[in-house]
């Protein structure tokens, strides 16, 4: 077992990060699977066409549109919600790391982690945040 | 082919790619996009959108195990993620200005390089003794990983060059919707002299964040189609989890060569089709 010094908190952080990632993936897969079943029931007989890029409908391209559609509930939006949860998983891991490094009083790494978090949040919110 | 049959076919192909990708350490993402574009005639932008999502799934799924076992170095990963995440943002922005035929060519070149890396035998530098670089000491990167006879200590150097290479890896990832694990491992294993097992697991740990950095752009541009991303993501994840399970103790030499050959063929097809204007 690790000794009760700073490594012990590192060890604990590793365990918590592992569990967080696992939970995120499981939740996402569950939501995508529910959406997939409904999607195949309702759209299974249609013909897929991805050969020409048209970009997906606007309401599948923003967080608000996806959440609203998923609540109706519309199968493609439920799948997309699951994918959003998946995208959010690494972001949640980074956000958690900020607090974990702060608990270790490792301010250098608090700063490093905040920079990564800002890049992620700005990039995601700037593009997909608003409708 | 209707939606149900299409989904089933894409799921199976993705599962096979994820399985082989996990066994060979190349990751499944790099072969999904060429298979979708060449075999299923999917537009490359939909293909990279679906692949990017699957990359986040496999990275997070596998990282969960590696981090808890103590192989991944969270500090090295965090620091280098500044480079990969900002590179990925730029790479994603580039996808909207670069013509799809050029994307296809860049993708083909990346595949050729991956095939070469997969086919080559890796020389393990486990015994290399070295003094850590000053920046590595300041950033507390030197650490240990679990070996057969207790923790094995390692030192890190070349932090600045590694950081630069990680920016390139991030850009490639954002541009092509892949994890670019191959480039990440080069940066850590070759340049920063981090033990191979730590390099690969830390690279895997970083891939999720790198991919998430370009995901917002892909989503808002309409690259992520739920009908296509669903079978790709579920398939790659199922395949890679199965592959990771039997990876321990598996003889992968022959498999690596076969996979390298497959990737090489896909690379040539991809480049040919891009030149012919079919991508």
Coordinates of C-alpha atoms in Angstrom, one line a residue:
Chain A
X1 CA 0.0 0.0 0.0
X2 CA 1.2 3.5 -0.7
X3 CA 2.6 5.6 2.2
X4 CA 0.5 8.3 3.7
X5 CA 2.4 11.3 2.2
X6 CA 1.8 13.3 -1.0
X7 CA 1.9 10.0 -3.0
X8 CA -1.0 8.8 -1.1
X9 CA -3.1 11.6 -2.4
X10 CA -1.7 10.9 -5.9
X11 CA -2.8 7.3 -5.5
X12 CA -6.2 8.4 -4.3
X13 CA -6.5 10.8 -7.2
X14 CA -5.7 8.0 -9.7
X15 CA -8.4 5.8 -8.2
X16 CA -11.0 8.6 -8.3
X17 CA -10.0 9.6 -11.9
X18 CA -10.3 6.0 -13.0
X19 CA -13.8 5.7 -11.4
X20 CA -14.9 9.0 -12.9
X21 CA -13.9 8.0 -16.4
X22 CA -15.6 4.6 -16.0
X23 CA -18.8 6.2 -14.8
X24 CA -18.8 8.6 -17.7
X25 CA -18.4 5.9 -20.3
X26 CA -21.0 3.6 -18.8
X27 CA -23.6 6.4 -18.5
X28 CA -22.9 7.5 -22.1
X29 CA -23.1 4.0 -23.5
X30 CA -26.4 3.4 -21.6
X31 CA -28.0 6.6 -23.1
X32 CA -26.6 5.9 -26.6
X33 CA -28.0 2.3 -26.4
X34 CA -31.5 3.5 -25.4
X35 CA -31.4 6.0 -28.3
X36 CA -30.1 3.3 -30.6
X37 CA -32.9 0.9 -29.9
X38 CA -35.6 3.6 -30.4
X39 CA -33.8 4.9 -33.5
X40 CA -33.7 1.4 -35.1
X41 CA -37.4 0.8 -34.3
X42 CA -38.4 4.1 -35.8
X43 CA -35.9 4.5 -38.6
X44 CA -34.5 1.0 -39.2
X45 CA -36.3 0.6 -42.5
X46 CA -35.1 3.9 -44.1
X47 CA -32.2 4.2 -46.5
X48 CA -29.0 5.7 -45.0
X49 CA -27.2 8.2 -47.1
X50 CA -23.9 9.7 -45.9
X51 CA -22.3 10.0 -49.2
X52 CA -23.0 13.7 -49.6
X53 CA -22.1 16.0 -46.7
X54 CA -25.1 18.1 -45.8
X55 CA -24.3 18.7 -42.1
X56 CA -26.7 17.3 -39.6
X57 CA -29.9 19.3 -38.7
X58 CA -29.3 22.4 -36.6
X59 CA -31.0 21.1 -33.5
X60 CA -28.5 18.2 -33.4
X61 CA -25.6 20.6 -33.4
X62 CA -26.0 22.5 -30.1
X63 CA -26.3 21.5 -26.5
X64 CA -29.7 23.2 -26.0
X65 CA -31.2 21.7 -29.2
X66 CA -30.0 18.2 -28.3
X67 CA -31.4 18.3 -24.7
X68 CA -34.7 19.7 -25.9
X69 CA -35.0 17.0 -28.6
X70 CA -34.0 14.2 -26.2
X71 CA -36.8 15.2 -23.8
X72 CA -39.5 15.0 -26.4
X73 CA -38.1 12.2 -26.8
X74 CA -36.6 11.9 -30.3
X75 CA -34.2 9.0 -30.8
X76 CA -31.4 10.8 -32.8
X77 CA -31.3 13.4 -30.0
X78 CA -31.1 10.7 -27.3
X79 CA -28.1 9.2 -29.1
X80 CA -26.6 12.7 -29.5
X81 CA -27.1 13.3 -25.8
X82 CA -25.2 10.2 -25.0
X83 CA -22.4 11.4 -27.2
X84 CA -22.4 14.7 -25.4
X85 CA -22.0 12.9 -22.1
X86 CA -19.1 11.1 -23.6
X87 CA -17.5 14.4 -24.7
X88 CA -18.1 15.8 -21.3
X89 CA -16.3 12.9 -19.5
X90 CA -12.7 14.0 -20.2
X91 CA -13.7 17.6 -19.4
X92 CA -15.1 16.4 -16.0
X93 CA -11.9 14.5 -15.4
X94 CA -9.8 17.7 -15.9
X95 CA -12.2 19.7 -13.7
X96 CA -11.9 17.1 -11.0
X97 CA -8.1 17.2 -11.3
X98 CA -8.1 21.0 -10.5
X99 CA -9.6 20.2 -7.1
X100 CA -7.4 17.2 -6.5
X101 CA -4.2 19.1 -7.2
X102 CA -5.5 22.0 -5.0
X103 CA -6.1 19.4 -2.2
X104 CA -2.4 18.4 -2.6
X105 CA -1.5 22.1 -2.5
X106 CA 0.3 21.6 -5.8
X107 CA -0.3 25.0 -7.2
X108 CA 1.9 24.6 -10.3
X109 CA -0.4 21.8 -11.4
X110 CA -3.5 23.6 -10.4
X111 CA -2.5 26.3 -12.8
X112 CA -1.6 23.8 -15.6
X113 CA -4.9 22.0 -15.2
X114 CA -6.9 25.2 -15.2
X115 CA -5.2 26.2 -18.5
X116 CA -6.3 22.8 -20.0
X117 CA -9.8 23.3 -18.6
X118 CA -10.1 26.8 -20.1
X119 CA -9.0 25.6 -23.5
X120 CA -11.6 22.8 -23.4
X121 CA -14.5 24.8 -22.0
X122 CA -13.9 27.8 -24.4
X123 CA -13.6 25.5 -27.4
X124 CA -16.7 23.5 -26.6
X125 CA -18.9 26.4 -25.3
X126 CA -17.8 28.8 -28.1
X127 CA -18.9 26.2 -30.8
X128 CA -21.6 24.1 -29.3
X129 CA -22.9 25.9 -26.3
X130 CA -25.4 28.3 -27.7
X131 CA -28.3 27.4 -30.1
Chain B
X1 CA -29.1 -1.6 -47.5
X2 CA -31.5 0.0 -44.9
X3 CA -30.6 1.7 -41.7
X4 CA -30.8 -1.4 -39.6
X5 CA -28.5 -3.4 -41.9
X6 CA -26.1 -0.4 -42.3
X7 CA -25.9 0.0 -38.5
X8 CA -25.2 -3.7 -38.0
X9 CA -22.5 -3.7 -40.7
X10 CA -20.8 -0.6 -39.3
X11 CA -21.0 -2.0 -35.8
X12 CA -19.3 -5.2 -36.8
X13 CA -16.5 -3.5 -38.8
X14 CA -16.0 -1.0 -36.0
X15 CA -15.8 -3.8 -33.4
X16 CA -13.2 -5.6 -35.5
X17 CA -11.2 -2.4 -35.9
X18 CA -11.4 -1.7 -32.1
X19 CA -10.3 -5.3 -31.3
X20 CA -7.3 -5.2 -33.6
X21 CA -6.5 -1.7 -32.6
X22 CA -6.3 -2.6 -28.9
X23 CA -4.2 -5.7 -29.6
X24 CA -1.7 -3.9 -31.8
X25 CA -1.7 -0.7 -29.7
X26 CA -2.5 1.4 -32.8
X27 CA -6.1 2.2 -31.7
X28 CA -9.2 1.5 -33.8
X29 CA -9.8 5.0 -34.8
X30 CA -7.2 5.2 -37.5
X31 CA -8.8 2.5 -39.7
X32 CA -12.5 3.4 -39.2
X33 CA -12.4 6.5 -41.3
X34 CA -10.8 4.9 -44.4
X35 CA -13.2 1.9 -44.1
X36 CA -16.2 4.2 -43.8
X37 CA -15.1 6.4 -46.7
X38 CA -13.8 3.6 -49.0
X39 CA -16.2 0.8 -48.3
X40 CA -19.4 2.5 -47.2
X41 CA -18.9 5.7 -49.3
X42 CA -19.4 7.9 -46.3
X43 CA -18.3 11.6 -46.7
X44 CA -15.0 12.0 -44.9
X45 CA -16.4 14.7 -42.6
X46 CA -19.1 12.4 -41.3
X47 CA -16.5 9.7 -40.9
X48 CA -14.0 11.8 -38.9
X49 CA -16.9 13.1 -36.7
X50 CA -18.0 9.5 -35.9
X51 CA -14.5 8.4 -35.3
X52 CA -13.6 11.2 -33.0
X53 CA -16.4 10.2 -30.7
X54 CA -15.3 6.6 -30.7
X55 CA -11.8 7.7 -29.8
X56 CA -13.1 9.5 -26.7
X57 CA -14.9 6.3 -25.7
X58 CA -12.0 3.9 -26.1
X59 CA -9.5 6.3 -24.5
X60 CA -11.7 6.9 -21.4
X61 CA -12.6 3.3 -21.1
X62 CA -9.0 2.0 -21.2
X63 CA -7.6 5.0 -19.2
X64 CA -10.0 4.1 -16.4
X65 CA -8.1 0.8 -15.9
X66 CA -4.5 2.1 -16.6
X67 CA -4.8 5.1 -14.3
X68 CA -5.9 2.9 -11.4
X69 CA -3.1 0.4 -12.0
X70 CA -0.6 3.3 -11.7
X71 CA 0.9 3.1 -15.2
X72 CA -0.3 6.5 -16.6
X73 CA 1.6 9.5 -15.3
X74 CA -1.2 12.0 -14.6
X75 CA 1.2 14.9 -14.2
X76 CA 3.0 14.4 -17.5
X77 CA -0.4 13.9 -19.2
X78 CA -1.9 17.1 -17.7
X79 CA 1.1 19.2 -18.7
X80 CA 1.3 17.9 -22.3
X81 CA -2.5 18.2 -22.7
X82 CA -1.9 22.0 -22.9
X83 CA -0.1 21.3 -26.1
X84 CA -2.4 18.6 -27.5
X85 CA -5.7 20.5 -26.6
X86 CA -4.6 23.8 -28.2
X87 CA -3.2 21.9 -31.2
X88 CA -6.6 20.0 -31.5
X89 CA -8.5 23.3 -31.6
X90 CA -6.4 24.6 -34.4
X91 CA -6.6 21.2 -36.3
X92 CA -10.4 21.3 -36.0
X93 CA -10.5 24.8 -37.4
X94 CA -8.4 23.7 -40.3
X95 CA -10.9 21.0 -41.3
X96 CA -13.3 23.7 -42.5
X97 CA -10.8 25.3 -44.8
X98 CA -8.9 22.3 -46.2
X99 CA -10.5 20.6 -49.2
X100 CA -11.7 17.0 -48.5
X101 CA -9.3 15.6 -51.1
X102 CA -6.3 17.1 -49.2
X103 CA -7.8 15.7 -46.0
X104 CA -7.8 12.3 -47.6
X105 CA -4.2 12.6 -48.6
X106 CA -3.1 13.7 -45.2
X107 CA -5.0 10.9 -43.7
X108 CA -3.3 8.5 -46.2
X109 CA 0.1 9.7 -45.2
X110 CA -0.7 9.3 -41.5
X111 CA -1.9 5.8 -42.2
X112 CA 1.3 4.9 -44.0
X113 CA 3.3 6.2 -41.1
X114 CA 1.1 4.2 -38.6
X115 CA 1.6 1.1 -40.8
X116 CA 5.4 1.5 -40.6
X117 CA 5.3 2.0 -36.8
X118 CA 3.1 -1.0 -36.3
X119 CA 5.2 -3.3 -38.5
X120 CA 8.5 -2.3 -36.8
X121 CA 9.6 -4.1 -33.7
X122 CA 9.9 -1.9 -30.7
X123 CA 13.2 -1.8 -28.9
X124 CA 12.5 -1.5 -25.2
X125 CA 14.7 1.0 -23.5
X126 CA 13.8 -0.1 -20.0
X127 CA 17.4 -0.2 -18.9
X128 CA 18.3 3.2 -20.0
X129 CA 19.9 5.2 -17.2
X130 CA 19.5 8.9 -17.5
X131 CA 19.6 12.1 -15.6
X132 CA 16.2 14.0 -15.5
X133 CA 15.9 17.3 -17.3
X134 CA 15.6 20.4 -15.1
X135 CA 12.1 21.2 -16.3
X136 CA 11.0 17.6 -15.6
X137 CA 12.3 18.0 -12.0
X138 CA 10.5 21.3 -11.6
X139 CA 7.3 19.8 -12.9
X140 CA 7.6 16.7 -10.8
X141 CA 7.4 14.3 -13.8
X142 CA 9.8 11.7 -12.6
X143 CA 7.9 8.9 -11.1
X144 CA 7.6 5.1 -10.8
X145 CA 5.5 2.4 -12.5
X146 CA 4.6 -1.0 -11.2
X147 CA 7.1 -3.6 -12.3
X148 CA 7.3 -7.4 -11.6
X149 CA 9.5 -6.7 -8.6
X150 CA 8.0 -3.6 -7.1
X151 CA 7.9 0.0 -8.4
X152 CA 10.4 0.9 -11.1
X153 CA 11.7 4.5 -11.0
X154 CA 12.1 6.5 -14.2
X155 CA 13.4 10.0 -15.1
X156 CA 12.1 12.3 -17.8
X157 CA 13.9 14.7 -20.1
X158 CA 13.3 16.6 -23.3
X159 CA 10.2 18.2 -22.0
X160 CA 10.3 21.2 -24.4
X161 CA 10.7 19.1 -27.5
X162 CA 8.1 16.7 -26.3
X163 CA 5.7 19.6 -25.7
X164 CA 6.3 20.8 -29.3
X165 CA 5.7 17.4 -30.8
X166 CA 2.5 17.1 -28.7
X167 CA 1.2 20.3 -30.3
X168 CA 1.7 18.7 -33.7
X169 CA 0.0 15.5 -32.5
X170 CA -2.9 17.5 -31.2
X171 CA -3.3 19.3 -34.6
X172 CA -3.3 16.0 -36.5
X173 CA -5.9 14.7 -34.1
X174 CA -8.2 17.7 -34.5
X175 CA -7.7 17.6 -38.3
X176 CA -8.4 13.9 -38.9
X177 CA -10.6 13.0 -35.9
X178 CA -8.1 10.4 -34.7
X179 CA -6.4 10.0 -31.3
X180 CA -2.9 10.2 -33.0
X181 CA -1.6 7.9 -30.3
X182 CA 1.3 6.9 -32.5
X183 CA 2.6 10.5 -32.5
X184 CA 2.0 10.9 -28.8
X185 CA 4.0 7.7 -28.1
X186 CA 6.9 9.0 -30.3
X187 CA 7.0 12.2 -28.3
X188 CA 7.1 10.5 -24.9
X189 CA 9.0 7.3 -25.7
X190 CA 11.6 8.6 -28.1
X191 CA 12.0 12.3 -27.2
X192 CA 11.2 12.4 -23.5
X193 CA 12.6 8.9 -22.9
X194 CA 9.7 7.8 -20.8
X195 CA 9.3 3.9 -20.4
X196 CA 7.2 2.4 -23.2
X197 CA 4.4 1.2 -21.0
X198 CA 4.1 4.6 -19.3
X199 CA 4.2 6.3 -22.7
X200 CA 1.4 4.2 -24.2
X201 CA -0.9 4.4 -21.2
X202 CA -0.3 8.1 -20.6
X203 CA -0.8 8.7 -24.4
X204 CA -4.1 6.9 -24.1
X205 CA -5.1 8.9 -21.0
X206 CA -4.5 12.1 -23.0
X207 CA -6.4 11.1 -26.1
X208 CA -9.8 11.8 -24.5
X209 CA -9.0 15.4 -23.6
X210 CA -7.3 16.0 -27.0
X211 CA -10.4 14.7 -28.8
X212 CA -12.8 16.6 -26.6
X213 CA -11.0 19.8 -27.5
X214 CA -12.1 19.5 -31.1
X215 CA -15.4 17.8 -30.5
X216 CA -17.3 21.1 -29.9
X217 CA -16.2 22.3 -33.3
X218 CA -17.2 19.0 -35.0
X219 CA -20.6 19.0 -33.3
X220 CA -21.4 22.6 -34.2
X221 CA -20.3 22.0 -37.8
X222 CA -22.7 19.0 -38.1
X223 CA -19.9 16.4 -38.5
X224 CA -21.3 14.2 -35.8
X225 CA -24.3 12.3 -37.1
X226 CA -26.0 10.2 -34.4
X227 CA -27.1 7.5 -36.9
X228 CA -23.5 6.9 -38.0
X229 CA -21.6 7.7 -34.7
X230 CA -23.8 5.3 -32.7
X231 CA -22.7 2.0 -34.4
X232 CA -19.1 3.3 -34.7
X233 CA -18.8 4.3 -31.1
X234 CA -20.5 1.2 -29.6
X235 CA -18.6 -1.1 -32.0
X236 CA -15.2 0.3 -31.4
X237 CA -15.7 0.4 -27.6
X238 CA -16.9 -3.2 -27.5
X239 CA -14.1 -4.4 -29.7
X240 CA -11.3 -2.6 -27.9
X241 CA -12.5 -3.7 -24.4
X242 CA -12.5 -7.3 -25.7
X243 CA -9.0 -6.8 -27.2
X244 CA -7.6 -5.2 -24.0
X245 CA -8.9 -8.2 -22.1
X246 CA -6.9 -10.8 -24.0
X247 CA -3.9 -8.5 -24.6
X248 CA -2.1 -9.7 -21.5
X249 CA 0.3 -12.4 -22.6
X250 CA -1.0 -12.5 -26.2
X251 CA 1.6 -13.1 -29.0
X252 CA 1.0 -10.1 -31.1
X253 CA 4.0 -10.1 -33.5
X254 CA 2.2 -11.8 -36.4
X255 CA -1.0 -9.9 -35.8
X256 CA 0.9 -6.6 -35.8
X257 CA 2.3 -7.4 -39.3
X258 CA -1.1 -8.4 -40.6
X259 CA -2.6 -5.2 -39.2
X260 CA 0.2 -3.1 -40.6
X261 CA -0.4 -4.6 -44.0
X262 CA -4.1 -3.8 -43.8
X263 CA -3.4 -0.2 -42.7
X264 CA -0.8 0.1 -45.6
X265 CA -3.4 -1.0 -48.2
X266 CA -6.0 1.4 -46.8
X267 CA -3.4 4.2 -46.9
X268 CA -2.7 3.6 -50.6
X269 CA -6.4 3.3 -51.4
X270 CA -7.1 6.5 -49.5
X271 CA -4.3 8.5 -51.3
X272 CA -5.3 7.1 -54.7
X273 CA -9.0 8.0 -54.2
X274 CA -8.0 11.5 -52.9
X275 CA -5.9 12.0 -56.1
X276 CA -8.8 10.7 -58.2
X277 CA -11.1 13.3 -56.6
X278 CA -13.4 10.7 -55.1
X279 CA -13.0 11.8 -51.5

